[in-house]
Amino acid sequence: MNIDRNQIAEHNKRLEHTQQRRFAQLAEDMPNIDGVVQKLVSFQVAIPSWALGTGGTRFGRFSGGGEPGNLEEKIADIGLLHALNQSSGAISLHIPWDIPKDYAAIRTLAEQHGLAFDAMNSNTFQDQQGQTHSYKFGSMQHVDRAVRKQAIDHNIEVIKHGIELGSKSLTVWLADGSSFPGQLNFRRAFQNTLESLQEVYAALPADWKIFVEYKAFEPNFYSTTVGDWGQSLLYASKLGDKAYTLVDLGHHLPNANIEQIVALLLMEGKLGGFHFNDSKYGDDDLTTGSIKPYQLFLIFSELIEGMDNRGMEHAKDLGWMIDASHNLKDPLEDLLQSVEAILIAYAQALLIDRNALNEAQATNDVARAQEVLQQAFRTDVRPLVAEARLRAGAALNPVQLYRELDVRGRLVKERGEKTVATGL
Ligand code: RM4
Ligand code: MN
Ligand code: MN
């Protein structure tokens, strides 16, 4: 199914009056409101190809209906999201879950939906059918060179797929680690991993980046070979200028100060990619902004401050992606909610009075610093975000229109009740 311009225009007409009133009210106190709206229009968040179906936990999976059964249908789903919000203009592929059979056809299809190809993701955390060596005891860290070589070759293969599609980056997330003390020689595991990454790095085209994603634990429960931002930064620094750290919000130990992490990574010029989600306990992969919206805002505050400090372009100079899983909600509704939460946090962070904050910091005025931050956080910026959508030709209320059009019902009719999307 497709959502056409008329359906969006008709929906917007019904909501426009209220929108205008709310926006005008906000504009009264904001001299630079159009600049902020323009930034929101430009900001695009990539959708991973594995987040369009119902995810499972190790206790089960409760599939929803109308899930995309192949890459073409996944692109169509993201096309629907993008038509509704004009902020989801990219897709991130996971190989081998989504190997394109006909590159040209896939490129054309993506273009028709206004989608670019974001970072490519490799997978050496599962064994695939017919695979020669097992990743049970790791991939790039493995004690056996043949296993490492297989993981290296796979990553190079992923780069090749990406080149054909016009992607410009590779994200490497390794499940490598150990579950018991003594299982692994940490130094050797690190060195093997570094050497493997170096071979992949050597195969990167000149205009590509490689993102080294870290994760504190799971599937290994004693050590992870790229376990935190320090380790990721070590790899990225040793690899070279095209290598960066990727921060996934769910990959930290509880209560980690992620805003401080991103500030320092940006300072070092080594923050490259970002995975949005939310969590209460671990890598819960819940809807962004559903649990800790204030933390998300504080992270955005540091992202903006750090990017501005380096003269970086917010929309283009980091790889922004949602990395979530949906066990209960309709994945498309969930993704619309995540994108909305990201734009809200971004908008709020853009409203921070930086001069006042700098002054408060310089004079140790702790109370004032808090006032400045919370003034921005407590502003209801939803009319701002909606205005950006209106100007971009998207729906004023994407979730509402999604329901009004009964998108899920129509997808079920088209694809059936029992389709299952590849992914986690
Ligand atoms: C991992 C990590 C990666 C993602 C996989 C599916 O926990 O977040 O980014 O590719 O899950
Ligand atoms: Mn991730
Ligand atoms: Mn994860």
PDB file of N, CA and C in Angstrom, residues 5 17 40 62 187-188 192 251 289 345 348 367 371 379 394:
ATOM      1  N   ARG A   5      -0.184  11.939  -1.204  1.00  0.00           N
ATOM      2  CA  ARG A   5      -0.167  13.326  -0.750  1.00  0.00           C
ATOM      3  C   ARG A   5      -1.545  13.833  -0.329  1.00  0.00           C
ATOM      4  N   HIS A  17      -5.638  24.125  11.991  1.00  0.00           N
ATOM      5  CA  HIS A  17      -6.058  25.285  12.763  1.00  0.00           C
ATOM      6  C   HIS A  17      -5.441  25.262  14.163  1.00  0.00           C
ATOM      7  N   LEU A  40      15.034  20.786  12.208  1.00  0.00           N
ATOM      8  CA  LEU A  40      14.199  19.597  12.432  1.00  0.00           C
ATOM      9  C   LEU A  40      13.809  18.953  11.097  1.00  0.00           C
ATOM     10  N   PHE A  62       5.767 -13.368  19.757  1.00  0.00           N
ATOM     11  CA  PHE A  62       4.348 -13.271  19.442  1.00  0.00           C
ATOM     12  C   PHE A  62       4.203 -12.427  18.178  1.00  0.00           C
ATOM     13  N   ARG A 187      43.979 -10.149  26.686  1.00  0.00           N
ATOM     14  CA  ARG A 187      44.890  -9.429  25.797  1.00  0.00           C
ATOM     15  C   ARG A 187      44.883 -10.050  24.402  1.00  0.00           C
ATOM     16  N   ARG A 188      44.922 -11.365  24.360  1.00  0.00           N
ATOM     17  CA  ARG A 188      44.937 -12.020  23.052  1.00  0.00           C
ATOM     18  C   ARG A 188      43.615 -11.808  22.310  1.00  0.00           C
ATOM     19  N   ASN A 192      43.588 -10.187  18.694  1.00  0.00           N
ATOM     20  CA  ASN A 192      42.975 -10.877  17.545  1.00  0.00           C
ATOM     21  C   ASN A 192      41.887 -10.018  16.913  1.00  0.00           C
ATOM     22  N   HIS A 251      23.428  -0.083  25.496  1.00  0.00           N
ATOM     23  CA  HIS A 251      24.587  -0.961  25.668  1.00  0.00           C
ATOM     24  C   HIS A 251      25.496  -0.596  26.831  1.00  0.00           C
ATOM     25  N   GLY A 289      12.708   7.242  24.259  1.00  0.00           N
ATOM     26  CA  GLY A 289      11.984   8.265  25.002  1.00  0.00           C
ATOM     27  C   GLY A 289      10.840   7.741  25.854  1.00  0.00           C
ATOM     28  N   ALA A 345      13.413  15.597  21.650  1.00  0.00           N
ATOM     29  CA  ALA A 345      14.619  15.810  22.464  1.00  0.00           C
ATOM     30  C   ALA A 345      15.599  16.730  21.725  1.00  0.00           C
ATOM     31  N   GLN A 348      14.240  20.295  21.882  1.00  0.00           N
ATOM     32  CA  GLN A 348      14.428  20.875  23.219  1.00  0.00           C
ATOM     33  C   GLN A 348      15.881  21.281  23.428  1.00  0.00           C
ATOM     34  N   ALA A 367      22.557  26.227  40.485  1.00  0.00           N
ATOM     35  CA  ALA A 367      21.090  26.336  40.413  1.00  0.00           C
ATOM     36  C   ALA A 367      20.667  26.935  39.070  1.00  0.00           C
ATOM     37  N   GLU A 371      18.291  25.544  36.027  1.00  0.00           N
ATOM     38  CA  GLU A 371      17.147  26.319  35.502  1.00  0.00           C
ATOM     39  C   GLU A 371      17.210  26.402  33.978  1.00  0.00           C
ATOM     40  N   THR A 379       9.771  22.869  27.976  1.00  0.00           N
ATOM     41  CA  THR A 379       8.996  23.530  26.924  1.00  0.00           C
ATOM     42  C   THR A 379       8.313  22.454  26.086  1.00  0.00           C
ATOM     43  N   ALA A 394       4.783  16.216   5.484  1.00  0.00           N
ATOM     44  CA  ALA A 394       4.417  15.012   6.240  1.00  0.00           C
ATOM     45  C   ALA A 394       3.123  15.257   7.017  1.00  0.00           C
TER      46      ALA A 394
END
